[in-house]
Amino acid sequence: MATIRKEISTVAHPEDVWAALRDIGALHTRLVPGFVVDTRLEPGARIVTFGNGMVVRETIVTVDDNERRLVWSATGGALVHHNASAQVITDASGQTKVVWIADLLPDEAAEPIAAMMEQGMAVMKETLDRLVATGTK
C-alpha cells in the first residue's frame, strides 16, 4: 500500500486553519478554491469535484476537534482503496502546519495522486496565508 505525506507551514492561526479544514462542505471556497471547484454534502459524505474534472465521493470518517484532525475515505476512479487524513498542528516554534497523509491502492496510483496532493497543498497554503494578509476567516 502506498503512503503519501505532504506538509505545509502557514502564517495563519491554527484555530483559523482548523475552522477552514473542518468546514467539510466548503473545500471549494475556504480551503482549496480552484483545485476543488464544487463540494456537495450528503449524509456522512461529500461529493468533491476537482478542477481537473475528476469527481470523487468522500466518506467523512472523523472530524476530531480536540486533535484538529479530519479523516476521510474516497471511492471512485481507479483506486481500490483510499484513506486520508489532514491535521493542523503547532510545532515547537509556534508555527502552524497542515499535514495531509493518504494511504492508497494500487501502488501505481501513488505518483498521480501525489502530484494532485502537491498541487492541492500549494493552493491551501496560498489560501490560508491570505487569511492573515486580508484579515478574513
XYZ file of N, CA, C and O in Angstrom:
548
model
N 0.850 -1.175 0.000
C 0.000 0.000 0.000
C 0.893 1.236 0.000
O 1.821 1.340 0.783
N 0.603 2.154 -0.883
C 1.368 3.394 -0.968
C 0.891 4.374 0.099
O -0.308 4.485 0.355
N 1.843 5.072 0.695
C 1.547 6.138 1.646
C 2.197 7.411 1.126
O 3.375 7.416 0.778
N 1.408 8.479 1.075
C 1.895 9.775 0.622
C 1.693 10.759 1.766
O 0.605 10.814 2.354
N 2.726 11.539 2.056
C 2.646 12.531 3.133
C 3.089 13.874 2.571
O 4.175 13.989 2.005
N 2.247 14.878 2.745
C 2.557 16.239 2.319
C 2.339 17.161 3.516
O 1.458 16.924 4.342
N 3.133 18.224 3.577
C 3.058 19.153 4.715
C 3.308 20.570 4.226
O 4.136 20.793 3.343
N 2.564 21.500 4.807
C 2.810 22.920 4.560
C 2.888 23.642 5.898
O 2.352 23.177 6.908
N 3.545 24.786 5.890
C 3.518 25.718 7.012
C 2.773 26.949 6.543
O 2.866 27.329 5.371
N 2.041 27.570 7.443
C 1.275 28.757 7.107
C 1.385 29.783 8.221
O 1.609 29.417 9.386
N 1.244 31.039 7.861
C 1.262 32.110 8.867
C -0.096 32.253 9.552
O -0.228 32.993 10.523
N -1.105 31.555 9.055
C -2.450 31.632 9.649
C -2.462 30.983 11.032
O -1.680 30.070 11.317
N -3.364 31.458 11.879
C -3.516 30.908 13.225
C -4.110 29.503 13.146
O -4.982 29.245 12.316
N -3.680 28.605 14.030
C -4.166 27.229 13.970
C -5.694 27.123 14.072
O -6.304 26.290 13.407
N -6.315 27.985 14.877
C -7.774 27.940 15.017
C -8.463 28.291 13.698
O -9.490 27.700 13.340
N -7.895 29.240 12.968
C -8.469 29.635 11.681
C -8.255 28.556 10.626
O -9.131 28.297 9.792
N -7.094 27.924 10.671
C -6.804 26.840 9.730
C -7.760 25.683 9.987
O -8.353 25.130 9.056
N -7.941 25.328 11.266
C -8.845 24.228 11.602
C -10.282 24.570 11.200
O -11.005 23.731 10.682
N -10.704 25.790 11.405
C -12.068 26.191 11.030
C -12.296 25.987 9.533
O -13.356 25.512 9.117
N -11.295 26.308 8.724
C -11.428 26.118 7.276
C -11.397 24.642 6.912
O -12.192 24.184 6.079
N -10.520 23.874 7.535
C -10.399 22.446 7.224
C -11.628 21.661 7.653
O -12.120 20.802 6.915
N -12.164 21.971 8.825
C -13.298 21.196 9.342
C -14.618 21.564 8.667
O -15.600 20.871 8.810
N -14.641 22.636 7.893
C -15.836 23.041 7.145
C -15.914 22.166 5.893
O -15.585 22.592 4.791
N -16.346 20.923 6.088
C -16.215 19.881 5.062
C -16.989 20.160 3.770
O -16.677 19.575 2.740
N -17.924 21.053 3.809
C -18.677 21.373 2.602
C -18.162 22.591 1.860
O -18.754 23.012 0.866
N -17.042 23.147 2.320
C -16.560 24.392 1.730
C -15.123 24.291 1.203
O -14.408 25.278 1.172
N -14.732 23.100 0.775
C -13.390 22.953 0.204
C -13.150 23.955 -0.916
O -12.088 24.560 -1.015
N -14.142 24.108 -1.760
C -14.020 24.933 -2.968
C -14.043 26.431 -2.695
O -13.690 27.221 -3.570
N -14.430 26.834 -1.487
C -14.477 28.266 -1.175
C -13.500 28.673 -0.081
O -12.931 29.754 -0.144
N -13.277 27.811 0.921
C -12.473 28.217 2.075
C -11.075 27.634 2.131
O -10.201 28.191 2.798
N -10.840 26.522 1.454
C -9.573 25.827 1.658
C -8.747 25.688 0.375
O -7.568 26.025 0.379
N -9.337 25.201 -0.689
C -8.577 24.953 -1.922
C -9.361 25.394 -3.165
O -9.622 24.601 -4.068
N -9.747 26.680 -3.234
C -10.524 27.142 -4.385
C -9.736 26.990 -5.691
O -8.548 27.280 -5.749
N -10.440 26.491 -6.697
C -9.804 26.245 -7.985
C -9.283 24.824 -8.084
O -9.530 24.143 -9.070
N -8.568 24.349 -7.071
C -8.155 22.947 -7.030
C -9.402 22.078 -6.911
O -9.530 21.058 -7.570
N -10.323 22.503 -6.036
C -11.665 21.910 -5.945
C -12.642 22.988 -6.390
O -12.595 24.115 -5.908
N -13.533 22.636 -7.327
C -14.462 23.628 -7.866
C -15.877 23.478 -7.320
O -16.695 24.386 -7.483
N -16.177 22.350 -6.667
C -17.501 22.176 -6.068
C -17.427 21.101 -4.993
O -16.676 20.126 -5.116
N -18.200 21.301 -3.934
C -18.344 20.323 -2.859
C -19.817 20.259 -2.494
O -20.410 21.285 -2.160
N -20.393 19.071 -2.594
C -21.799 18.876 -2.203
C -21.842 17.889 -1.048
O -21.198 16.836 -1.100
N -22.607 18.234 -0.027
C -22.728 17.351 1.132
C -23.853 16.349 0.950
O -24.906 16.674 0.399
N -23.599 15.144 1.405
C -24.595 14.078 1.539
C -24.484 13.585 2.973
O -23.473 13.854 3.626
N -25.473 12.852 3.468
C -25.340 12.333 4.831
C -24.059 11.497 4.986
O -23.873 10.506 4.283
N -23.159 11.956 5.839
C -21.926 11.241 6.121
C -20.845 11.339 5.062
O -19.814 10.682 5.178
N -21.062 12.137 4.030
C -20.086 12.184 2.935
C -20.149 13.527 2.217
O -21.026 14.358 2.482
N -19.213 13.694 1.298
C -19.234 14.846 0.407
C -18.838 14.377 -0.991
O -18.057 13.432 -1.145
N -19.400 15.036 -1.983
C -19.053 14.790 -3.371
C -18.155 15.946 -3.794
O -18.564 17.110 -3.748
N -16.935 15.614 -4.165
C -15.922 16.622 -4.465
C -15.638 16.621 -5.960
O -15.337 15.574 -6.539
N -15.746 17.796 -6.583
C -15.385 17.962 -7.985
C -14.092 18.763 -8.049
O -14.040 19.910 -7.588
N -13.069 18.146 -8.599
C -11.761 18.775 -8.709
C -11.685 19.627 -9.968
O -12.440 19.433 -10.914
N -10.738 20.539 -9.989
C -10.557 21.424 -11.127
C -10.221 20.691 -12.407
O -10.490 21.188 -13.500
N -9.679 19.476 -12.294
C -9.350 18.684 -13.473
C -10.539 17.873 -13.986
O -10.407 17.095 -14.923
N -11.705 18.051 -13.343
C -12.921 17.355 -13.769
C -13.218 16.063 -13.015
O -14.315 15.523 -13.129
N -12.262 15.545 -12.256
C -12.479 14.318 -11.503
C -13.510 14.555 -10.401
O -13.472 15.580 -9.720
N -14.429 13.605 -10.234
C -15.458 13.669 -9.198
C -15.275 12.455 -8.293
O -15.181 11.320 -8.781
N -15.219 12.697 -6.982
C -14.973 11.639 -6.010
C -15.963 11.771 -4.861
O -16.258 12.881 -4.410
N -16.446 10.642 -4.389
C -17.290 10.618 -3.178
C -16.378 10.313 -2.000
O -15.673 9.303 -2.000
N -16.377 11.206 -1.017
C -15.547 11.041 0.164
C -16.429 10.823 1.392
O -17.207 11.698 1.758
N -16.284 9.651 1.994
C -16.970 9.363 3.248
C -16.194 10.042 4.370
O -14.972 9.871 4.482
N -16.879 10.830 5.168
C -16.227 11.500 6.294
C -16.165 10.500 7.454
O -17.192 10.042 7.949
N -14.954 10.154 7.869
C -14.748 9.159 8.910
C -14.691 9.817 10.284
O -15.339 9.372 11.224
N -13.923 10.899 10.398
C -13.735 11.567 11.685
C -13.517 13.060 11.495
O -12.760 13.458 10.617
N -14.185 13.850 12.332
C -13.871 15.267 12.481
C -13.562 15.439 13.965
O -14.468 15.462 14.786
N -12.279 15.483 14.292
C -11.822 15.484 15.682
C -11.363 16.887 16.066
O -10.254 17.313 15.726
N -12.219 17.611 16.782
C -11.896 18.978 17.179
C -10.737 19.038 18.181
O -9.968 19.996 18.163
N -10.613 18.040 19.042
C -9.522 18.044 20.026
C -8.159 17.913 19.363
O -7.207 18.586 19.743
N -8.065 17.035 18.378
C -6.794 16.809 17.670
C -6.671 17.664 16.413
O -5.633 17.628 15.748
N -7.738 18.400 16.070
C -7.796 19.192 14.834
C -7.414 18.308 13.642
O -6.522 18.603 12.857
N -8.162 17.208 13.514
C -7.852 16.180 12.518
C -9.118 15.757 11.801
O -10.140 15.464 12.432
N -9.051 15.695 10.485
C -10.142 15.251 9.627
C -9.686 13.994 8.903
O -8.567 13.945 8.393
N -10.551 12.974 8.882
C -10.247 11.725 8.196
C -11.367 11.414 7.229
O -12.550 11.552 7.567
N -10.988 10.986 6.018
C -11.980 10.617 5.012
C -11.481 9.445 4.181
O -10.296 9.145 4.149
N -12.421 8.796 3.525
C -12.125 7.691 2.624
C -12.796 8.013 1.291
O -13.944 8.444 1.266
N -12.063 7.828 0.208
C -12.595 8.190 -1.109
C -12.893 6.947 -1.933
O -12.176 5.946 -1.848
N -13.946 7.037 -2.727
C -14.268 5.978 -3.673
C -14.473 6.608 -5.040
O -14.888 7.752 -5.154
N -14.178 5.827 -6.045
C -14.338 6.314 -7.405
C -13.021 6.271 -8.147
O -11.944 6.188 -7.549
N -13.101 6.278 -9.446
C -11.900 6.248 -10.264
C -11.222 4.900 -10.199
O -11.840 3.869 -9.958
N -9.912 4.900 -10.374
C -9.129 3.665 -10.468
C -8.646 3.147 -9.113
O -7.991 2.116 -9.050
N -8.950 3.855 -8.026
C -8.450 3.447 -6.721
C -9.258 2.291 -6.143
O -10.489 2.305 -6.154
N -8.564 1.305 -5.618
C -9.184 0.184 -4.919
C -9.397 0.555 -3.452
O -10.368 0.155 -2.827
N -8.453 1.359 -2.914
C -8.531 1.798 -1.522
C -7.945 3.207 -1.429
O -6.933 3.502 -2.065
N -8.588 4.050 -0.631
C -8.043 5.382 -0.351
C -8.568 5.826 1.000
O -9.774 5.888 1.222
N -7.642 6.109 1.893
C -7.982 6.657 3.200
C -7.007 7.798 3.446
O -5.817 7.660 3.189
N -7.519 8.928 3.899
C -6.647 10.087 4.087
C -7.010 10.835 5.358
O -8.130 10.727 5.870
N -6.040 11.614 5.827
C -6.272 12.479 6.974
C -5.536 13.783 6.743
O -4.517 13.836 6.042
N -6.065 14.827 7.325
C -5.392 16.127 7.350
C -5.475 16.615 8.787
O -6.533 16.535 9.423
N -4.357 17.111 9.280
C -4.298 17.539 10.671
C -3.581 18.873 10.765
O -2.573 19.106 10.094
N -4.104 19.741 11.632
C -3.498 21.031 11.909
C -2.686 20.876 13.187
O -3.223 20.449 14.218
N -1.411 21.204 13.105
C -0.551 21.094 14.278
C 0.216 22.397 14.472
O 0.373 23.180 13.541
N 0.664 22.610 15.689
C 1.532 23.740 16.003
C 2.858 23.154 16.442
O 2.905 22.366 17.392
N 3.929 23.509 15.738
C 5.225 22.933 16.088
C 5.840 23.668 17.287
O 5.267 24.616 17.819
N 7.020 23.224 17.689
C 7.677 23.767 18.884
C 7.970 25.260 18.773
O 8.013 25.968 19.778
N 8.125 25.747 17.550
C 8.406 27.179 17.367
C 7.132 28.011 17.260
O 7.195 29.223 17.078
N 5.978 27.354 17.360
C 4.701 28.062 17.288
C 4.149 28.192 15.886
O 3.116 28.825 15.681
N 4.813 27.594 14.913
C 4.370 27.655 13.515
C 3.198 26.701 13.285
O 3.163 25.595 13.816
N 2.217 27.151 12.487
C 1.068 26.322 12.139
C 1.408 25.482 10.921
O 1.894 26.005 9.914
N 1.136 24.188 11.025
C 1.386 23.269 9.917
C 0.126 22.475 9.622
O -0.696 22.232 10.503
N -0.009 22.080 8.360
C -1.044 21.145 7.960
C -0.327 19.935 7.379
O 0.530 20.075 6.497
N -0.667 18.764 7.888
C -0.098 17.512 7.407
C -1.231 16.705 6.779
O -2.255 16.463 7.413
N -1.035 16.306 5.509
C -2.022 15.524 4.757
C -1.366 14.193 4.419
O -0.304 14.159 3.783
N -1.982 13.104 4.862
C -1.465 11.758 4.620
C -2.545 10.954 3.914
O -3.706 10.967 4.321
N -2.143 10.247 2.859
C -3.070 9.378 2.128
C -2.451 7.991 1.996
O -1.266 7.862 1.662
N -3.246 6.977 2.253
C -2.878 5.580 2.016
C -3.766 5.075 0.897
O -4.996 5.267 0.949
N -3.171 4.433 -0.105
C -3.979 4.046 -1.256
C -3.457 2.805 -1.961
O -2.299 2.419 -1.820
N -4.364 2.201 -2.688
C -4.085 1.082 -3.586
C -4.785 1.359 -4.907
O -5.868 1.942 -4.895
N -4.254 0.985 -6.027
C -2.987 0.281 -6.208
C -1.807 1.231 -6.058
O -1.940 2.449 -6.188
N -0.638 0.655 -5.811
C 0.577 1.444 -5.635
C 0.868 2.326 -6.843
O 1.418 3.418 -6.702
N 0.494 1.858 -8.025
C 0.760 2.599 -9.253
C 0.049 3.949 -9.287
O 0.416 4.834 -10.055
N -0.962 4.114 -8.469
C -1.693 5.382 -8.426
C -0.980 6.433 -7.584
O -1.369 7.598 -7.583
N 0.077 6.035 -6.884
C 0.739 6.951 -5.959
C 1.296 8.189 -6.660
O 1.144 9.308 -6.147
N 1.918 8.026 -7.795
C 2.539 9.178 -8.459
C 1.518 10.239 -8.868
O 1.682 11.415 -8.528
N 0.437 9.883 -9.579
C -0.535 10.928 -9.929
C -1.268 11.503 -8.713
O -1.559 12.703 -8.672
N -1.542 10.687 -7.712
C -2.209 11.197 -6.505
C -1.265 12.131 -5.753
O -1.675 13.188 -5.256
N 0.015 11.783 -5.665
C 0.991 12.651 -5.004
C 1.084 14.003 -5.711
O 1.175 15.044 -5.055
N 1.021 13.981 -7.028
C 1.065 15.244 -7.787
C -0.168 16.089 -7.494
O -0.064 17.315 -7.322
N -1.338 15.446 -7.418
C -2.558 16.186 -7.070
C -2.467 16.757 -5.660
O -2.849 17.903 -5.417
N -1.967 15.965 -4.729
C -1.842 16.433 -3.351
C -0.873 17.615 -3.269
O -1.127 18.571 -2.537
N 0.220 17.561 -4.012
C 1.184 18.662 -4.034
C 0.511 19.939 -4.540
O 0.679 21.018 -3.968
N -0.266 19.806 -5.607
C -0.989 20.960 -6.154
C -1.992 21.486 -5.135
O -2.100 22.695 -4.913
N -2.742 20.582 -4.506
C -3.725 20.985 -3.507
C -3.092 21.686 -2.321
O -3.616 22.688 -1.816
N -1.946 21.201 -1.874
C -1.269 21.829 -0.733
C -0.767 23.227 -1.088
O -0.793 24.128 -0.249
N -0.313 23.412 -2.320
C 0.143 24.747 -2.744
C -1.017 25.739 -2.714
O -0.875 26.870 -2.228
N -2.184 25.307 -3.202
C -3.369 26.172 -3.174
C -3.797 26.417 -1.732
O -4.153 27.538 -1.357
N -3.749 25.380 -0.899
C -4.131 25.522 0.503
C -3.232 26.541 1.205
O -3.724 27.411 1.935
N -1.930 26.450 0.997
C -1.008 27.397 1.638
C -1.330 28.822 1.208
O -1.422 29.726 2.056
N -1.507 29.017 -0.068
C -1.830 30.356 -0.579
C -3.126 30.882 0.035
O -3.210 32.031 0.468
N -4.133 30.032 0.091
C -5.438 30.420 0.636
C -5.337 30.742 2.124
O -5.866 31.754 2.590
N -4.654 29.875 2.885
C -4.535 30.094 4.330
C -3.673 31.304 4.655
O -4.007 32.082 5.553
N -2.572 31.483 3.939
C -1.729 32.657 4.192
C -2.503 33.944 3.909
O -2.304 34.964 4.573
N -3.404 33.904 2.929
C -4.210 35.070 2.581
C -5.148 35.454 3.727
O -5.530 36.617 3.857
N -5.524 34.501 4.587
C -6.373 34.816 5.746
C -5.730 35.906 6.596
O -6.413 36.812 7.082
N -4.442 35.816 6.783
C -3.723 36.778 7.605
C -3.552 38.091 6.848
O -3.767 39.170 7.385
N -3.207 37.978 5.564
C -2.969 39.186 4.755
C -4.216 40.041 4.616
O -4.150 41.265 4.626
N -5.385 39.394 4.510
C -6.633 40.146 4.312
C -7.423 40.328 5.592
O -8.405 41.066 5.605
N -7.024 39.617 6.656
C -7.740 39.726 7.919
C -9.090 39.031 7.904
O -9.943 39.306 8.737
N -9.308 38.096 6.951
C -10.568 37.368 6.876
C -10.409 35.981 7.455
O -9.299 35.497 7.649
N -11.551 35.342 7.697
C -11.523 33.968 8.238
C -12.386 33.063 7.429
O -13.286 33.289 6.850
